[in-house]
Amino acid sequence: KLIFTTSLLLGTTITISSNHWIMAWAGLEINTLAILPLISKSHHPRAIEAATKYFLTQAAASTLVLFSSMTNAWHTGQWDITQLTHPTSCLILTSAIAMKLGLVPFHFWFPEVLQGSPLTTGLLLSTVMKFPPITLFFMTSPSLNQTLLVLMAILSAALGGWMGLNQTQIRKILAFSSISHLGWMTIIISYSPKLTLLNFYLYTLMTAAVFLTLNSFKTLKLSTLMTTWTKTPALSAMLFLTLLSLAGLPPLTGFLPKWLIIQELTKQDMITAAVTISMLSLLGLFFYLRLAYCATITLPPHTTNHMKQWRTNKPVSAMIAILITMSTMLLPIS
């Protein structure tokens, strides 16, 4: 585990600090290879399937990254990441990073992989593994095709919200929420890249809080989430607030990036895009509300024959407490 986590950190660091495309590609490869054993460590058929799917998509995306940078170097003689100017290589790079991140139309692998992996690995997949591609986006953002990015972003917000409505598995719901959040990040990347990074940091904060809370509950389905309130009532109540923050309700933290992004889009005269993506975040709000309702429901319906669980006497870890406080209170405090 130590080797894998250090390799993860190493790969991420190499990618985000590199100037040369080959170094960035090498960091992405190290990342992919380090996360694979963490996905497949419970030798469950689903986990193996998830690892295989993950490996194939990430390998294809890395190949496309290499291909776009080579095309650019062939035409311009530049290997520098910020000098990606050739339109074809920009197009290929956009599709490669969309595959890496799980943006629509390359999103199909992500819910399956998240469903097959344990909660802590799922947290790594939806936060740490998204960071290197987003930094590549950040560095190449001036030369990318804006129309394509906005189109992909709105489609991601739509499909992430729409496909999450019908799920009962918590990991899949969180995967679709991740896809719609990535839509919010992508729509603003060519106008104000700093906002994309801010959105990503706050999303990481809130997702980490949710995943770690669920990990301490040991819940994977909505039906088991319904009976966890007896274990740790206070933590369940705070999970409710964190989920609403993830949905982006004011005055919680999750509202801040949405607010700033809508403001920036209206400054850029993209009123229709702003209205569309705001409407589409209501789809996400619905399944967050369902999660939140299941987390705080105190009288489970009588059709389920679940036993009430004993209240745990071990204290909540300080990490979860800090993360939950930040992911609910950051906007009101600041």
Short mmCIF file of C-alpha atoms in Angstrom, two decimals:
data_model
loop_
_atom_site.label_atom_id
_atom_site.label_comp_id
_atom_site.label_asym_id
_atom_site.label_seq_id
_atom_site.Cartn_x
_atom_site.Cartn_y
_atom_site.Cartn_z
CA LYS A 1 0.00 0.00 0.00
CA LEU A 2 2.86 2.34 0.83
CA ILE A 3 4.43 1.71 -2.58
CA PHE A 4 1.14 2.34 -4.36
CA THR A 5 0.32 5.55 -2.50
CA THR A 6 3.82 6.94 -3.02
CA SER A 7 3.60 6.04 -6.71
CA LEU A 8 0.24 7.83 -6.91
CA LEU A 9 1.71 10.95 -5.35
CA LEU A 10 4.80 10.68 -7.53
CA GLY A 11 2.82 10.32 -10.76
CA THR A 12 0.54 13.23 -9.87
CA THR A 13 3.50 15.42 -8.93
CA ILE A 14 5.40 14.58 -12.13
CA THR A 15 2.40 15.49 -14.27
CA ILE A 16 1.50 18.74 -12.53
CA SER A 17 5.07 20.01 -12.43
CA SER A 18 6.14 19.03 -15.93
CA ASN A 19 6.71 21.32 -18.91
CA HIS A 20 7.43 18.61 -21.46
CA TRP A 21 4.65 16.45 -22.87
CA ILE A 22 6.59 13.21 -22.42
CA MET A 23 7.00 13.88 -18.69
CA ALA A 24 3.30 14.62 -18.34
CA TRP A 25 2.48 11.37 -20.14
CA ALA A 26 4.88 9.41 -17.91
CA GLY A 27 3.23 10.81 -14.79
CA LEU A 28 -0.22 9.81 -16.06
CA GLU A 29 1.03 6.27 -16.76
CA ILE A 30 2.57 5.91 -13.28
CA ASN A 31 -0.75 7.06 -11.82
CA THR A 32 -2.75 4.52 -13.78
CA LEU A 33 -0.46 1.65 -12.86
CA ALA A 34 -0.45 2.61 -9.18
CA ILE A 35 -4.24 2.74 -8.81
CA LEU A 36 -4.91 -0.61 -10.55
CA PRO A 37 -3.94 -2.89 -7.61
CA LEU A 38 -5.98 -0.68 -5.27
CA ILE A 39 -9.08 -1.25 -7.44
CA SER A 40 -8.62 -4.99 -7.80
CA LYS A 41 -7.39 -5.87 -4.31
CA SER A 42 -10.67 -7.47 -3.21
CA HIS A 43 -10.56 -10.38 -5.65
CA HIS A 44 -14.20 -9.92 -6.56
CA PRO A 45 -15.23 -10.42 -10.21
CA ARG A 46 -16.68 -6.88 -10.22
CA ALA A 47 -13.40 -5.45 -8.95
CA ILE A 48 -11.36 -7.27 -11.60
CA GLU A 49 -13.80 -6.11 -14.28
CA ALA A 50 -13.53 -2.54 -12.99
CA ALA A 51 -9.73 -2.68 -13.04
CA THR A 52 -9.73 -4.02 -16.61
CA LYS A 53 -12.13 -1.31 -17.83
CA TYR A 54 -10.11 1.35 -16.05
CA PHE A 55 -6.84 0.12 -17.53
CA LEU A 56 -8.18 0.00 -21.10
CA THR A 57 -9.72 3.49 -21.06
CA GLN A 58 -6.75 5.11 -19.35
CA ALA A 59 -4.28 3.42 -21.70
CA ALA A 60 -6.25 4.66 -24.71
CA ALA A 61 -6.41 8.18 -23.25
CA SER A 62 -2.65 8.24 -22.52
CA THR A 63 -1.96 7.08 -26.08
CA LEU A 64 -4.11 9.93 -27.38
CA VAL A 65 -2.24 12.44 -25.19
CA LEU A 66 1.04 11.20 -26.65
CA PHE A 67 -0.41 11.27 -30.17
CA SER A 68 -1.68 14.86 -29.88
CA SER A 69 1.62 16.12 -28.48
CA MET A 70 3.56 14.32 -31.22
CA THR A 71 1.30 15.81 -33.91
CA ASN A 72 1.87 19.24 -32.41
CA ALA A 73 5.64 18.71 -32.24
CA TRP A 74 5.62 17.47 -35.84
CA HIS A 75 3.88 20.65 -37.04
CA THR A 76 5.39 23.30 -34.77
CA GLY A 77 8.58 21.78 -33.33
CA GLN A 78 7.38 22.55 -29.79
CA TRP A 79 7.29 19.97 -26.98
CA ASP A 80 6.23 22.54 -24.37
CA ILE A 81 2.81 21.90 -22.81
CA THR A 82 1.71 25.53 -22.96
CA GLN A 83 2.65 25.77 -26.67
CA LEU A 84 -0.01 23.39 -27.95
CA THR A 85 -1.22 25.43 -30.93
CA HIS A 86 -2.07 23.05 -33.78
CA PRO A 87 -5.91 22.73 -34.03
CA THR A 88 -5.91 18.96 -34.73
CA SER A 89 -3.73 18.18 -31.73
CA CYS A 90 -5.93 20.45 -29.58
CA LEU A 91 -8.95 18.42 -30.65
CA ILE A 92 -7.24 15.10 -29.93
CA LEU A 93 -6.02 16.37 -26.56
CA THR A 94 -9.52 17.50 -25.59
CA SER A 95 -10.91 14.03 -26.31
CA ALA A 96 -8.00 12.36 -24.49
CA ILE A 97 -8.48 14.43 -21.35
CA ALA A 98 -12.24 13.90 -21.53
CA MET A 99 -11.51 10.15 -21.53
CA LYS A 100 -9.16 10.56 -18.57
CA LEU A 101 -11.72 12.56 -16.59
CA GLY A 102 -14.90 10.76 -17.64
CA LEU A 103 -16.55 13.68 -19.39
CA VAL A 104 -19.49 12.96 -21.68
CA PRO A 105 -19.28 11.31 -24.32
CA PHE A 106 -16.46 9.25 -22.74
CA HIS A 107 -18.13 8.78 -19.37
CA PHE A 108 -19.37 5.18 -19.55
CA TRP A 109 -16.39 3.62 -17.79
CA PHE A 110 -16.52 5.80 -14.69
CA PRO A 111 -19.68 4.61 -12.83
CA GLU A 112 -18.78 0.98 -13.52
CA VAL A 113 -15.24 1.38 -12.21
CA LEU A 114 -16.41 3.27 -9.13
CA GLN A 115 -19.04 0.60 -8.43
CA GLY A 116 -16.42 -2.15 -8.60
CA SER A 117 -13.89 -0.53 -6.26
CA PRO A 118 -14.01 -0.04 -2.46
CA LEU A 119 -15.00 3.34 -1.00
CA THR A 120 -11.50 4.61 -0.22
CA THR A 121 -10.26 3.69 -3.71
CA GLY A 122 -13.41 5.31 -5.09
CA LEU A 123 -12.43 8.50 -3.28
CA LEU A 124 -8.95 8.34 -4.86
CA LEU A 125 -10.46 7.72 -8.29
CA SER A 126 -12.84 10.65 -8.14
CA THR A 127 -10.39 13.17 -6.65
CA VAL A 128 -6.66 12.45 -6.94
CA MET A 129 -6.88 10.74 -10.33
CA LYS A 130 -8.78 13.73 -11.77
CA PHE A 131 -6.14 16.23 -10.71
CA PRO A 132 -3.38 15.64 -13.35
CA PRO A 133 -5.77 15.81 -16.34
CA ILE A 134 -7.33 18.99 -14.95
CA THR A 135 -3.89 20.60 -14.63
CA LEU A 136 -3.18 19.66 -18.26
CA PHE A 137 -6.50 21.30 -19.18
CA PHE A 138 -5.44 24.33 -17.12
CA MET A 139 -2.12 24.67 -18.93
CA THR A 140 -3.50 24.22 -22.45
CA SER A 141 -6.79 26.10 -21.90
CA PRO A 142 -6.06 29.19 -24.07
CA SER A 143 -5.66 27.16 -27.26
CA LEU A 144 -8.54 24.70 -26.87
CA ASN A 145 -11.79 24.89 -28.83
CA GLN A 146 -14.27 26.78 -26.64
CA THR A 147 -17.46 25.70 -28.43
CA LEU A 148 -16.56 22.04 -28.06
CA LEU A 149 -15.72 22.45 -24.37
CA VAL A 150 -19.00 24.24 -23.60
CA LEU A 151 -20.96 21.60 -25.52
CA MET A 152 -19.23 18.76 -23.65
CA ALA A 153 -19.74 20.54 -20.34
CA ILE A 154 -23.48 21.00 -20.81
CA LEU A 155 -23.86 17.39 -21.98
CA SER A 156 -21.91 16.21 -18.92
CA ALA A 157 -24.10 18.20 -16.55
CA ALA A 158 -27.21 16.85 -18.30
CA LEU A 159 -26.23 13.19 -18.44
CA GLY A 160 -24.60 13.20 -15.00
CA GLY A 161 -27.81 14.52 -13.48
CA TRP A 162 -30.16 12.46 -15.60
CA MET A 163 -28.50 9.05 -15.26
CA GLY A 164 -28.00 9.47 -11.52
CA LEU A 165 -31.75 9.71 -10.91
CA ASN A 166 -32.40 6.00 -11.26
CA GLN A 167 -29.57 4.60 -9.12
CA THR A 168 -29.71 2.86 -5.77
CA GLN A 169 -26.00 2.15 -5.40
CA ILE A 170 -24.33 5.03 -3.56
CA ARG A 171 -21.02 4.73 -5.42
CA LYS A 172 -22.78 5.03 -8.78
CA ILE A 173 -24.73 8.07 -7.58
CA LEU A 174 -21.45 9.68 -6.53
CA ALA A 175 -19.92 8.80 -9.90
CA PHE A 176 -22.71 10.58 -11.76
CA SER A 177 -22.42 13.54 -9.40
CA SER A 178 -18.72 13.65 -10.25
CA ILE A 179 -19.55 13.72 -13.98
CA SER A 180 -21.90 16.67 -13.57
CA HIS A 181 -19.36 18.55 -11.41
CA LEU A 182 -16.77 17.99 -14.14
CA GLY A 183 -19.24 19.60 -16.52
CA TRP A 184 -19.25 22.72 -14.33
CA MET A 185 -15.45 22.74 -14.32
CA THR A 186 -15.15 22.32 -18.09
CA ILE A 187 -17.59 25.07 -19.04
CA ILE A 188 -15.43 27.75 -17.44
CA ILE A 189 -11.93 26.43 -18.27
CA SER A 190 -11.35 28.60 -21.35
CA TYR A 191 -12.73 31.80 -19.76
CA SER A 192 -11.37 31.69 -16.23
CA PRO A 193 -9.13 28.66 -15.53
CA LYS A 194 -8.61 29.67 -11.88
CA LEU A 195 -12.31 29.10 -11.26
CA THR A 196 -11.96 25.56 -12.59
CA LEU A 197 -9.24 24.86 -10.05
CA LEU A 198 -11.27 26.44 -7.24
CA ASN A 199 -14.26 24.32 -8.21
CA PHE A 200 -12.07 21.22 -8.26
CA TYR A 201 -10.58 21.89 -4.82
CA LEU A 202 -13.97 22.47 -3.21
CA TYR A 203 -15.43 19.43 -4.99
CA THR A 204 -12.52 17.32 -3.68
CA LEU A 205 -13.16 18.60 -0.16
CA MET A 206 -16.87 17.77 -0.20
CA THR A 207 -16.46 14.40 -1.93
CA ALA A 208 -13.77 13.39 0.54
CA ALA A 209 -16.11 14.25 3.41
CA VAL A 210 -18.95 12.19 1.90
CA PHE A 211 -16.80 9.17 1.00
CA LEU A 212 -15.06 9.02 4.38
CA THR A 213 -18.36 9.35 6.24
CA LEU A 214 -19.87 6.53 4.18
CA ASN A 215 -16.72 4.50 4.78
CA SER A 216 -17.13 4.88 8.54
CA PHE A 217 -20.80 3.82 8.16
CA LYS A 218 -19.80 0.87 5.91
CA THR A 219 -22.75 1.58 3.60
CA LEU A 220 -22.90 0.89 -0.12
CA LYS A 221 -26.63 0.94 -0.88
CA LEU A 222 -29.50 3.31 -0.14
CA SER A 223 -31.35 0.61 1.80
CA THR A 224 -28.47 0.14 4.24
CA LEU A 225 -28.02 3.91 4.51
CA MET A 226 -31.57 4.11 5.87
CA THR A 227 -30.71 2.23 9.05
CA THR A 228 -27.39 3.86 9.90
CA TRP A 229 -28.84 6.84 11.77
CA THR A 230 -28.91 4.86 15.05
CA LYS A 231 -25.16 4.24 14.82
CA THR A 232 -23.97 7.85 14.78
CA PRO A 233 -26.87 10.30 14.70
CA ALA A 234 -24.70 13.44 14.68
CA LEU A 235 -22.58 12.20 11.79
CA SER A 236 -25.72 11.34 9.80
CA ALA A 237 -27.06 14.84 10.33
CA MET A 238 -23.78 16.33 9.15
CA LEU A 239 -23.74 14.00 6.14
CA PHE A 240 -27.12 15.50 5.23
CA LEU A 241 -25.59 19.00 5.21
CA THR A 242 -22.52 17.86 3.26
CA LEU A 243 -24.70 16.29 0.56
CA LEU A 244 -26.71 19.48 0.25
CA SER A 245 -23.43 21.38 -0.01
CA LEU A 246 -22.36 19.01 -2.80
CA ALA A 247 -25.63 19.82 -4.54
CA GLY A 248 -24.70 23.50 -4.36
CA LEU A 249 -27.34 24.98 -2.08
CA PRO A 250 -26.60 28.39 -0.52
CA PRO A 251 -25.26 29.23 2.08
CA LEU A 252 -23.10 26.08 2.04
CA THR A 253 -19.62 25.79 0.50
CA GLY A 254 -20.78 24.07 -2.69
CA PHE A 255 -22.68 27.17 -3.74
CA LEU A 256 -19.51 29.27 -4.03
CA PRO A 257 -18.03 27.79 -7.26
CA LYS A 258 -21.46 27.66 -8.92
CA TRP A 259 -22.10 31.29 -8.03
CA LEU A 260 -18.72 32.46 -9.36
CA ILE A 261 -19.04 30.36 -12.53
CA ILE A 262 -22.51 31.74 -13.33
CA GLN A 263 -21.21 35.25 -12.70
CA GLU A 264 -18.27 34.69 -15.04
CA LEU A 265 -20.49 33.16 -17.74
CA THR A 266 -22.84 36.16 -17.65
CA LYS A 267 -19.81 38.46 -17.96
CA GLN A 268 -18.85 36.52 -21.10
CA ASP A 269 -22.38 36.99 -22.55
CA MET A 270 -23.13 33.28 -22.31
CA ILE A 271 -26.52 33.71 -20.69
CA THR A 272 -28.09 30.65 -22.35
CA ALA A 273 -25.23 28.38 -21.25
CA ALA A 274 -25.46 29.71 -17.68
CA VAL A 275 -29.24 29.19 -17.53
CA THR A 276 -28.98 25.70 -19.07
CA ILE A 277 -26.29 24.45 -16.72
CA SER A 278 -28.06 25.94 -13.70
CA MET A 279 -31.26 24.15 -14.67
CA LEU A 280 -29.37 20.91 -15.16
CA SER A 281 -27.89 21.10 -11.68
CA LEU A 282 -31.45 20.71 -10.38
CA LEU A 283 -31.38 17.12 -11.66
CA GLY A 284 -28.37 16.52 -9.45
CA LEU A 285 -30.14 18.20 -6.54
CA PHE A 286 -32.88 15.58 -6.77
CA PHE A 287 -30.63 12.58 -6.19
CA TYR A 288 -28.58 14.39 -3.55
CA LEU A 289 -31.84 15.08 -1.75
CA ARG A 290 -32.74 11.42 -1.98
CA LEU A 291 -29.38 10.45 -0.50
CA ALA A 292 -29.79 13.07 2.22
CA TYR A 293 -33.32 11.89 2.97
CA CYS A 294 -32.14 8.28 3.28
CA ALA A 295 -29.27 9.39 5.51
CA THR A 296 -31.51 11.21 7.98
CA ILE A 297 -34.71 9.14 7.85
CA THR A 298 -35.38 8.09 11.43
CA LEU A 299 -38.35 5.78 10.93
CA PRO A 300 -37.48 3.23 8.27
CA PRO A 301 -40.53 1.93 6.36
CA HIS A 302 -42.04 -1.17 7.96
CA THR A 303 -41.57 -3.28 4.85
CA THR A 304 -37.86 -3.66 5.60
CA ASN A 305 -36.97 -6.15 8.30
CA HIS A 306 -33.70 -4.46 9.20
CA MET A 307 -32.50 -4.66 12.76
CA LYS A 308 -31.74 -1.35 14.41
CA GLN A 309 -27.99 -0.96 14.78
CA TRP A 310 -26.21 -0.24 18.03
CA ARG A 311 -24.82 3.21 18.56
CA THR A 312 -21.04 3.13 18.23
CA ASN A 313 -18.96 4.42 21.10
CA LYS A 314 -15.79 5.13 19.11
CA PRO A 315 -15.38 8.83 18.34
CA VAL A 316 -15.61 10.24 14.83
CA SER A 317 -12.15 10.71 13.32
CA ALA A 318 -10.80 14.25 13.34
CA MET A 319 -10.23 14.09 9.57
CA ILE A 320 -13.95 13.61 8.87
CA ALA A 321 -14.84 16.36 11.34
CA ILE A 322 -12.49 18.87 9.69
CA LEU A 323 -13.59 17.95 6.17
CA ILE A 324 -17.30 18.16 6.99
CA THR A 325 -16.86 21.50 8.77
CA MET A 326 -14.98 22.92 5.80
CA SER A 327 -17.37 21.53 3.20
CA THR A 328 -20.36 23.15 4.92
CA MET A 329 -19.00 26.27 6.58
CA LEU A 330 -16.34 27.64 4.22
CA LEU A 331 -18.65 30.03 2.34
CA PRO A 332 -20.52 31.45 5.39
CA ILE A 333 -17.26 31.99 7.31
CA SER A 334 -15.45 33.67 4.42
#
